[in-house]
mmCIF file of C-alpha atoms in Angstrom:
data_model
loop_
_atom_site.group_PDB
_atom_site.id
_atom_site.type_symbol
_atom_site.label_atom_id
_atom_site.label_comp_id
_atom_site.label_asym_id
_atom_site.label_seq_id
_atom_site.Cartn_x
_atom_site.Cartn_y
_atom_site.Cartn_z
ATOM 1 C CA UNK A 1 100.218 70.227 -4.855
ATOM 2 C CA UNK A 2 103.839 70.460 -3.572
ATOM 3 C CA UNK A 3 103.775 74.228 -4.912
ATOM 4 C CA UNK A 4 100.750 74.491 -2.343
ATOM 5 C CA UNK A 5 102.370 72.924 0.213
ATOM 6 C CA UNK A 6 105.174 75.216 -0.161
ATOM 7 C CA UNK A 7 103.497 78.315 0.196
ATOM 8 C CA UNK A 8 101.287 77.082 3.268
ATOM 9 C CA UNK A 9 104.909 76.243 5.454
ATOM 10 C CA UNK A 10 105.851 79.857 4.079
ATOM 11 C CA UNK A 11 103.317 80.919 5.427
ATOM 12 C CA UNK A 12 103.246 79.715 8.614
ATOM 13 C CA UNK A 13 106.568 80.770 9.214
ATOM 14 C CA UNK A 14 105.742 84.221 8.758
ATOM 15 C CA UNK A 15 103.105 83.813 11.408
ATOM 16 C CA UNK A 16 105.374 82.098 13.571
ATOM 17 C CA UNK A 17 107.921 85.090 13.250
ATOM 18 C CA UNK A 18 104.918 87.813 14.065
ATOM 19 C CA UNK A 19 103.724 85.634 17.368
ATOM 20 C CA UNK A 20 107.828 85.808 18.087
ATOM 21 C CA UNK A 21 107.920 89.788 17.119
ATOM 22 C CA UNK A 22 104.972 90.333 19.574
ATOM 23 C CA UNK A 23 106.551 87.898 22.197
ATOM 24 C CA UNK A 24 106.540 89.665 25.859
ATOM 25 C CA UNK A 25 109.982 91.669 27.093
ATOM 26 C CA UNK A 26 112.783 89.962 28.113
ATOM 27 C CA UNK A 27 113.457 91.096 31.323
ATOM 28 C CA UNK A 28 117.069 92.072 32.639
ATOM 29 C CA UNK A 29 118.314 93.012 36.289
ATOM 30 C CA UNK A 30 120.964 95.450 37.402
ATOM 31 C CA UNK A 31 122.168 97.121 40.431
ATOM 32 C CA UNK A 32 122.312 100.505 41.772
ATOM 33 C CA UNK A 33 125.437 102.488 40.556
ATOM 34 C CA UNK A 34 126.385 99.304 38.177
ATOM 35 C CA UNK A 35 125.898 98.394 34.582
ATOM 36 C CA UNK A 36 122.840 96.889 33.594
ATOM 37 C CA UNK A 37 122.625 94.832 29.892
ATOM 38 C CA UNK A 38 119.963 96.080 26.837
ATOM 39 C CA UNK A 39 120.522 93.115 24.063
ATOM 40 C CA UNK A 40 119.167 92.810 21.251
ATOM 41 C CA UNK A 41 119.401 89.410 19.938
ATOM 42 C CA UNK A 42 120.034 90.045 16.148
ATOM 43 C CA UNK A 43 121.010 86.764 14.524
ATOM 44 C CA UNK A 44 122.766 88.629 11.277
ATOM 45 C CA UNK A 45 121.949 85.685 9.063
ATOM 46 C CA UNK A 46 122.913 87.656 5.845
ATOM 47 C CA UNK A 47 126.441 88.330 7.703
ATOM 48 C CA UNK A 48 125.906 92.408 7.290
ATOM 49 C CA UNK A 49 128.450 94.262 8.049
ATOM 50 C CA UNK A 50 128.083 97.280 10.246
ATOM 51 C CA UNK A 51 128.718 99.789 7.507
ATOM 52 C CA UNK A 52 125.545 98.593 5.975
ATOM 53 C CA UNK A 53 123.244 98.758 9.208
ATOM 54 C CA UNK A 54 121.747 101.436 11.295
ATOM 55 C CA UNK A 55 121.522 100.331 14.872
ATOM 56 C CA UNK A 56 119.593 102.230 17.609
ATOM 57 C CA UNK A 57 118.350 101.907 21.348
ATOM 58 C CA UNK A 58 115.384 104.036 22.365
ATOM 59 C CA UNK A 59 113.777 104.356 25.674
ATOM 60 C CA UNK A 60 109.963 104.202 26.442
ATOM 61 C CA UNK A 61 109.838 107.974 26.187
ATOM 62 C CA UNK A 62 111.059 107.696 22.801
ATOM 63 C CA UNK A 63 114.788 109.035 24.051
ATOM 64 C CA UNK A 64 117.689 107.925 22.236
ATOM 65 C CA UNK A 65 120.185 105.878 24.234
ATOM 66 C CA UNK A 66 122.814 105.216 21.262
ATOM 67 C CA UNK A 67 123.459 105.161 17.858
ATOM 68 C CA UNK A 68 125.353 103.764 15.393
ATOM 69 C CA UNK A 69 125.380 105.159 11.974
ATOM 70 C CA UNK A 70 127.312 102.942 9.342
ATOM 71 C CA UNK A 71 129.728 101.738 12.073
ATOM 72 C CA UNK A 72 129.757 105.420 13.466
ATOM 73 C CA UNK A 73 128.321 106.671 16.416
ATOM 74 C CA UNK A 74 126.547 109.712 16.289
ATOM 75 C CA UNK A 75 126.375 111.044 19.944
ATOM 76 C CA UNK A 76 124.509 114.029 18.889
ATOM 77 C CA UNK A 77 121.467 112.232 18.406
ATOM 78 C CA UNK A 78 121.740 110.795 22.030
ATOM 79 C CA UNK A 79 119.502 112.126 24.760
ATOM 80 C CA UNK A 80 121.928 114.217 27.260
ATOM 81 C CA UNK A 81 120.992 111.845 29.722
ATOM 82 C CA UNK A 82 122.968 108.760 28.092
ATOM 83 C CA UNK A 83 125.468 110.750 27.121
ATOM 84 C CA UNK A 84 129.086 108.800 28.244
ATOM 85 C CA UNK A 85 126.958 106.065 29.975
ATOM 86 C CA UNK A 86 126.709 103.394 27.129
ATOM 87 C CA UNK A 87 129.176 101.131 25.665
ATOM 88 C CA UNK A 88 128.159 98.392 22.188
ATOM 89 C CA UNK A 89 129.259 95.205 22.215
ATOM 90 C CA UNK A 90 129.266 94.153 18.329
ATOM 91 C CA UNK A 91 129.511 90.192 19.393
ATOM 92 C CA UNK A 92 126.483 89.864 21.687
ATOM 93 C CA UNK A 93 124.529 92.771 19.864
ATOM 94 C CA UNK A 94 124.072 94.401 23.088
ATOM 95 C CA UNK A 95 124.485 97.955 24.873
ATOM 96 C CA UNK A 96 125.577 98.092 28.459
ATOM 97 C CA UNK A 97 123.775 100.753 30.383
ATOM 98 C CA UNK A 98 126.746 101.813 32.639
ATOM 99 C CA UNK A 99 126.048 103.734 36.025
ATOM 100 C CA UNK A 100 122.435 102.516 36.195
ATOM 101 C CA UNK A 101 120.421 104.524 38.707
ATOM 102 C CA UNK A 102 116.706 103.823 40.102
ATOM 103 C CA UNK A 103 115.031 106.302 37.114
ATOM 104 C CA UNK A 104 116.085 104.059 34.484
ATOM 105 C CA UNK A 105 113.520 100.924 35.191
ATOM 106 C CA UNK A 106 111.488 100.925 32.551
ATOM 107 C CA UNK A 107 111.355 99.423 28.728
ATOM 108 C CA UNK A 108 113.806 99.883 25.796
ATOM 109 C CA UNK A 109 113.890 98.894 22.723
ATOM 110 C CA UNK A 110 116.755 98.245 19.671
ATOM 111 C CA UNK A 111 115.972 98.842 16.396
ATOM 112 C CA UNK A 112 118.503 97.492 13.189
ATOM 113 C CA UNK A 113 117.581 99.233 9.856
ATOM 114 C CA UNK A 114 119.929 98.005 6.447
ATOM 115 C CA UNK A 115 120.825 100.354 4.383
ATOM 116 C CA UNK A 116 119.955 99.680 0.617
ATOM 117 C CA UNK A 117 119.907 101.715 -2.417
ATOM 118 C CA UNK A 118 115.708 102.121 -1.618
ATOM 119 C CA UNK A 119 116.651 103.617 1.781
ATOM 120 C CA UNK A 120 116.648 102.511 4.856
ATOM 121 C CA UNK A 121 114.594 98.886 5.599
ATOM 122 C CA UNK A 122 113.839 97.616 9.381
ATOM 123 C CA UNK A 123 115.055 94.158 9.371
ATOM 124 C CA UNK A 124 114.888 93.760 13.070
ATOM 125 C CA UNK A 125 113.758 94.889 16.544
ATOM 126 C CA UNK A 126 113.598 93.693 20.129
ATOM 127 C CA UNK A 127 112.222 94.902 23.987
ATOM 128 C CA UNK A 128 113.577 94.575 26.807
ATOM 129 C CA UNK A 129 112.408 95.491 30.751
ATOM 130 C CA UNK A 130 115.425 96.589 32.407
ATOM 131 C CA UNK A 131 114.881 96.080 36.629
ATOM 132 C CA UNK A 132 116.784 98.120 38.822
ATOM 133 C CA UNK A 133 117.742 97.006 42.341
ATOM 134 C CA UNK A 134 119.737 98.208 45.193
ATOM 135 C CA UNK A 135 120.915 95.879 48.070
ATOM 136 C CA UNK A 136 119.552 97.420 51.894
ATOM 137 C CA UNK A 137 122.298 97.397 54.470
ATOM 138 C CA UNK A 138 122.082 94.522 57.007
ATOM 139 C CA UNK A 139 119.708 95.393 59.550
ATOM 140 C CA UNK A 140 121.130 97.187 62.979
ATOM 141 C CA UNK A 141 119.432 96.709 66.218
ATOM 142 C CA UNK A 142 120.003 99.532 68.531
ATOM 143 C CA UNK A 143 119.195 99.462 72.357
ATOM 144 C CA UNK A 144 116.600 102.559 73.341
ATOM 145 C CA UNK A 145 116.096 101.038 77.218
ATOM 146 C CA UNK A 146 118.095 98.324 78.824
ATOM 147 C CA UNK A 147 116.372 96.059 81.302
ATOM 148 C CA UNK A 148 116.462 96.513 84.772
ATOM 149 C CA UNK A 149 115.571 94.428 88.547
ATOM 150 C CA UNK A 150 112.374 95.680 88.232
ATOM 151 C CA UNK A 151 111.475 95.124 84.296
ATOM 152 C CA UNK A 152 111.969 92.582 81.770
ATOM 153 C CA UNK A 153 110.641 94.460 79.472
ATOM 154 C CA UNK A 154 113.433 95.375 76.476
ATOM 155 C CA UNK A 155 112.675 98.497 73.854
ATOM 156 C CA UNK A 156 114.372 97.980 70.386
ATOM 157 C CA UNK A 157 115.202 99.485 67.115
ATOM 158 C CA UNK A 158 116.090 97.802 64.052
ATOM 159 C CA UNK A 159 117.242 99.773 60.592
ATOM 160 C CA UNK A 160 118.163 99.386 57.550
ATOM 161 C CA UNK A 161 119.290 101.522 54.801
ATOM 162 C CA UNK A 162 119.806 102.520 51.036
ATOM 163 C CA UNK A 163 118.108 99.919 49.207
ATOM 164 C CA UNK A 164 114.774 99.129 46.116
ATOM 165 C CA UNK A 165 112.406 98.597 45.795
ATOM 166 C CA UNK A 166 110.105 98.757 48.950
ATOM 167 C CA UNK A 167 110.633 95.921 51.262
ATOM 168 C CA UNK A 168 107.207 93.577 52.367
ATOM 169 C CA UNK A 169 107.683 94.278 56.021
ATOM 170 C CA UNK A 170 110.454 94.262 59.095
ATOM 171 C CA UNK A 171 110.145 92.596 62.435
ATOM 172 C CA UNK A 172 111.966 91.440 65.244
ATOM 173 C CA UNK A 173 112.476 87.430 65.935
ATOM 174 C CA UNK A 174 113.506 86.448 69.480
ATOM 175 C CA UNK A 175 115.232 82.747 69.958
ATOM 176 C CA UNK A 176 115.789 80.899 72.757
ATOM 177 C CA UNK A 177 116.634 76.985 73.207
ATOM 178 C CA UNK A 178 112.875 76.464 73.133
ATOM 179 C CA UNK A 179 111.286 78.784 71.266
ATOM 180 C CA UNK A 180 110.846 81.151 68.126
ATOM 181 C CA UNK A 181 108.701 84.581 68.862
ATOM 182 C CA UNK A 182 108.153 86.991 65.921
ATOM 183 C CA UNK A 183 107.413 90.809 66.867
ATOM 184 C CA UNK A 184 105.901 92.804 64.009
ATOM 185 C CA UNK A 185 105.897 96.493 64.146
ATOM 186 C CA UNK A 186 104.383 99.455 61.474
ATOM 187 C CA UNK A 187 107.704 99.709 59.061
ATOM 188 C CA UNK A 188 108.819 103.845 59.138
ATOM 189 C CA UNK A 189 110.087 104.295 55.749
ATOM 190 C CA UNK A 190 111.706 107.351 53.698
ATOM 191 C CA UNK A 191 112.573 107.816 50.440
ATOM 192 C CA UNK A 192 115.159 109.809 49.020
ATOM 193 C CA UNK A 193 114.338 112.157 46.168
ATOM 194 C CA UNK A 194 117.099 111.436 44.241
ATOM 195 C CA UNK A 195 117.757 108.400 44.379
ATOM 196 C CA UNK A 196 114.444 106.896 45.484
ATOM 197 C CA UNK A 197 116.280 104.505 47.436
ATOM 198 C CA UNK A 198 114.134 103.830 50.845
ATOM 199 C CA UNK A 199 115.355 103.283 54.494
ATOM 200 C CA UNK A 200 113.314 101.575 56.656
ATOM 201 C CA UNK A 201 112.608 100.998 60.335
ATOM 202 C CA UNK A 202 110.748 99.714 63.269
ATOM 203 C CA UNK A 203 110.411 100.066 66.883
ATOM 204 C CA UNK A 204 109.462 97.096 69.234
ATOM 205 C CA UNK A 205 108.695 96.822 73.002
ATOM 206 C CA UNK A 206 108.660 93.222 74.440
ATOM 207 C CA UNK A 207 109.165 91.030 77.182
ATOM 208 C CA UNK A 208 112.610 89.131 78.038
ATOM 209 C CA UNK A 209 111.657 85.178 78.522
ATOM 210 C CA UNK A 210 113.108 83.591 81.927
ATOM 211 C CA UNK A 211 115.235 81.024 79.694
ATOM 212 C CA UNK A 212 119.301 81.713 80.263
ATOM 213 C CA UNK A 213 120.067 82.618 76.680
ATOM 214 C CA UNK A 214 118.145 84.687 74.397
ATOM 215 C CA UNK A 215 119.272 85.927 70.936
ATOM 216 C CA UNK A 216 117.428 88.815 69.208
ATOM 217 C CA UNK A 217 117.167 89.066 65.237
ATOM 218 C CA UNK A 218 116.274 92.008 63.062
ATOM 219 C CA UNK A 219 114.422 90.314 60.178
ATOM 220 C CA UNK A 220 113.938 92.422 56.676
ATOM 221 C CA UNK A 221 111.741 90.758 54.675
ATOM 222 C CA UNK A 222 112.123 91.349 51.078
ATOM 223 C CA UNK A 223 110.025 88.945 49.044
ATOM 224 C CA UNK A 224 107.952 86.290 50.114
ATOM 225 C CA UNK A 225 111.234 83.979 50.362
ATOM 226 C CA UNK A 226 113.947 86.098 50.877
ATOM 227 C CA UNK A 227 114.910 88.133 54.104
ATOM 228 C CA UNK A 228 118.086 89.694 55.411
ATOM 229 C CA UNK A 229 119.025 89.534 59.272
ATOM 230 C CA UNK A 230 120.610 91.419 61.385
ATOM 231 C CA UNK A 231 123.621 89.783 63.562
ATOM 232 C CA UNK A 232 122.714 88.649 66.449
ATOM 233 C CA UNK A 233 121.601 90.595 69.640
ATOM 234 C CA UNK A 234 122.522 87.846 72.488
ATOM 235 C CA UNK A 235 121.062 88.473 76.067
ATOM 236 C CA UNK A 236 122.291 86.330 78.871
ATOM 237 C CA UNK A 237 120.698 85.746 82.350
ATOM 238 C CA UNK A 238 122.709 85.477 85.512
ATOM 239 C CA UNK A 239 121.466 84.533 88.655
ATOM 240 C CA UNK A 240 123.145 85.800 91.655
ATOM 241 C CA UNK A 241 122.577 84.113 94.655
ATOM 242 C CA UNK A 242 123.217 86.364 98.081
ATOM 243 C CA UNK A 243 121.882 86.385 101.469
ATOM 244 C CA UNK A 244 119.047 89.169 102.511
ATOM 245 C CA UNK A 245 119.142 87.572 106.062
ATOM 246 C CA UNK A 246 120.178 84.410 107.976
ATOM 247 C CA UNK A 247 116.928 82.689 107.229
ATOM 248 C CA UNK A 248 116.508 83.928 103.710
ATOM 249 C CA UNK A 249 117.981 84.409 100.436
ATOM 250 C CA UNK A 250 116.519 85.532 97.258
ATOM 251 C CA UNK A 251 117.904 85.488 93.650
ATOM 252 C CA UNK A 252 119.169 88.707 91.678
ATOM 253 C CA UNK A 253 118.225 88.284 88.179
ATOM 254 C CA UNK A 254 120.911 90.340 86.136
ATOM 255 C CA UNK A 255 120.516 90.916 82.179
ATOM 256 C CA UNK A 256 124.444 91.718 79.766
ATOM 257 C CA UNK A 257 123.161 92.658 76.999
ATOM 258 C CA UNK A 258 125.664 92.596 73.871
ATOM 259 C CA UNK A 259 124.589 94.821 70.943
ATOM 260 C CA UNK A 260 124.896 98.717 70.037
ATOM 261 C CA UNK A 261 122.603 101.029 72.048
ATOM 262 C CA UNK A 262 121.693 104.086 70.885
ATOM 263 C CA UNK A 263 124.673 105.831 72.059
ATOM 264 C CA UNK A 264 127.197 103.524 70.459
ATOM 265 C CA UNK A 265 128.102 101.759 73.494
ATOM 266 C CA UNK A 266 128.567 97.629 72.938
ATOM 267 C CA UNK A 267 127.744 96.332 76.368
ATOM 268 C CA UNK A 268 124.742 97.268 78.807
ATOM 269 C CA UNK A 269 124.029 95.772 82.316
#
């Protein structure tokens, strides 16, 4: 009976180790231009040393990233395209990615063979997802047509620049001491065929409230909870008071706008 019982809790740690094996990717985030982390997780219960092991990363187009052949690495197995861009770190059992670009999202895998007199046996292997991001520039708001007497009616452009993956939307969000107004607009975006970062951009046409202060955002929404905003655009409204004639007067509603127009210049009247 206890010889039974033996083999049935062998057994179901084997099954527990395949459901672990076929366990989904852990995922892993980097930054344009930065170093982004592959590990592999290998718990080295038997204490191997690295003479005795054959460690290699592979992409999911079956391209070699590194290799270490009993504690040498062999380069000339290495795709060109990871040439000089990897680094091993023997405590953590992971290999840094350095110089990460957009094209190298996508899954990788490590694979630890020992060496024994019968050849080579697979004792371990791991996946990983590796994410690529690039931060977009804060949004810019650029003047196209200031306001005037006869118009309150204020044409906009906000921008932003250089960053992944595709953003949800941009818009413009007008404040004053009362009130919030959102302006959506179709998002222009390009993407660059190198890099495959996008910039993005709107235009937006709307009117100026009569309230006294009114401050302009860009808004760049990334995910569902995370945006970027532009500084402020502040408008302020200045009534002039001057006499048309000895019975009346009217008011002179002036606008100072403080931003960047399209020509660079930081104030507007």
């Amino acid at each position: 009976m206890l010889f039974k019982c033996t083999m049935g809790l062998r057994n179901t740690l084997i099954v527990m180790a395949l459901l672990l094996s076929g366990a989904a990717s852990l995922k892993s985030h980097a930054f344009f231009n930065e170093t982004g982390e592959l590990p592999c997780h290998f718990p080295n219960t038997q204490n191997l040393s690295l003479d005795e092991l054959v460690i290699f990363w592979q992409d999911q187009n079956k391209l070699v990233l590194y290799e270490l052949f009993k504690g040498q690495e062999k380069p000339n197995n290495v795709h060109p395209k990871y040439i000089g861009r990897t680094s091993f770190d023997q405590d953590s059992w992971t290999l840094r990615l350095h110089n990460v670009q957009i094209k190298d999202t996508g899954s990788y895998q490590c694979f630890i063979h020992h060496r024994r007199s019968q050849g080579l046996v697979s004792i371990h292997q791991m996946s990983s997802d590796l994410i690529v991001l690039a931060n977009f520039s804060q949004p810019e708001i650029r003047l196209i047509a200031n306001q005037t007497e006869k118009s309150n009616i204020i044409n906009l452009t906000c921008s932003s620049t250089q960053g992944y993956p595709e953003p949800q939307k941009m818009y413009v969000r007008l404040n004053t001491k009362n009130s919030t107004s959102n302006y959506d607009a179709v998002m222009k975006k390009s993407q660059n065929n190198i890099t495959e970062l996008y910039n993005v951009s709107i235009s937006v046409s709307f009117p100026i409230p009569p309230e006294t202060n009114v401050s302009i955002f860009c808004v760049l929404q990334l995910e569902p909870t995370k945006i970027i905003l532009s500084p402020p655009y502040n408008i302020e409204i200045i009534k002039v008071e001057g006499k048309e004639s000895e019975q009346t007067e009217k008011n002179v509603v002036g606008c100072h706008l403080w931003g960047r127009t399209e020509s660079d210049t930081t104030e507007a009247t």
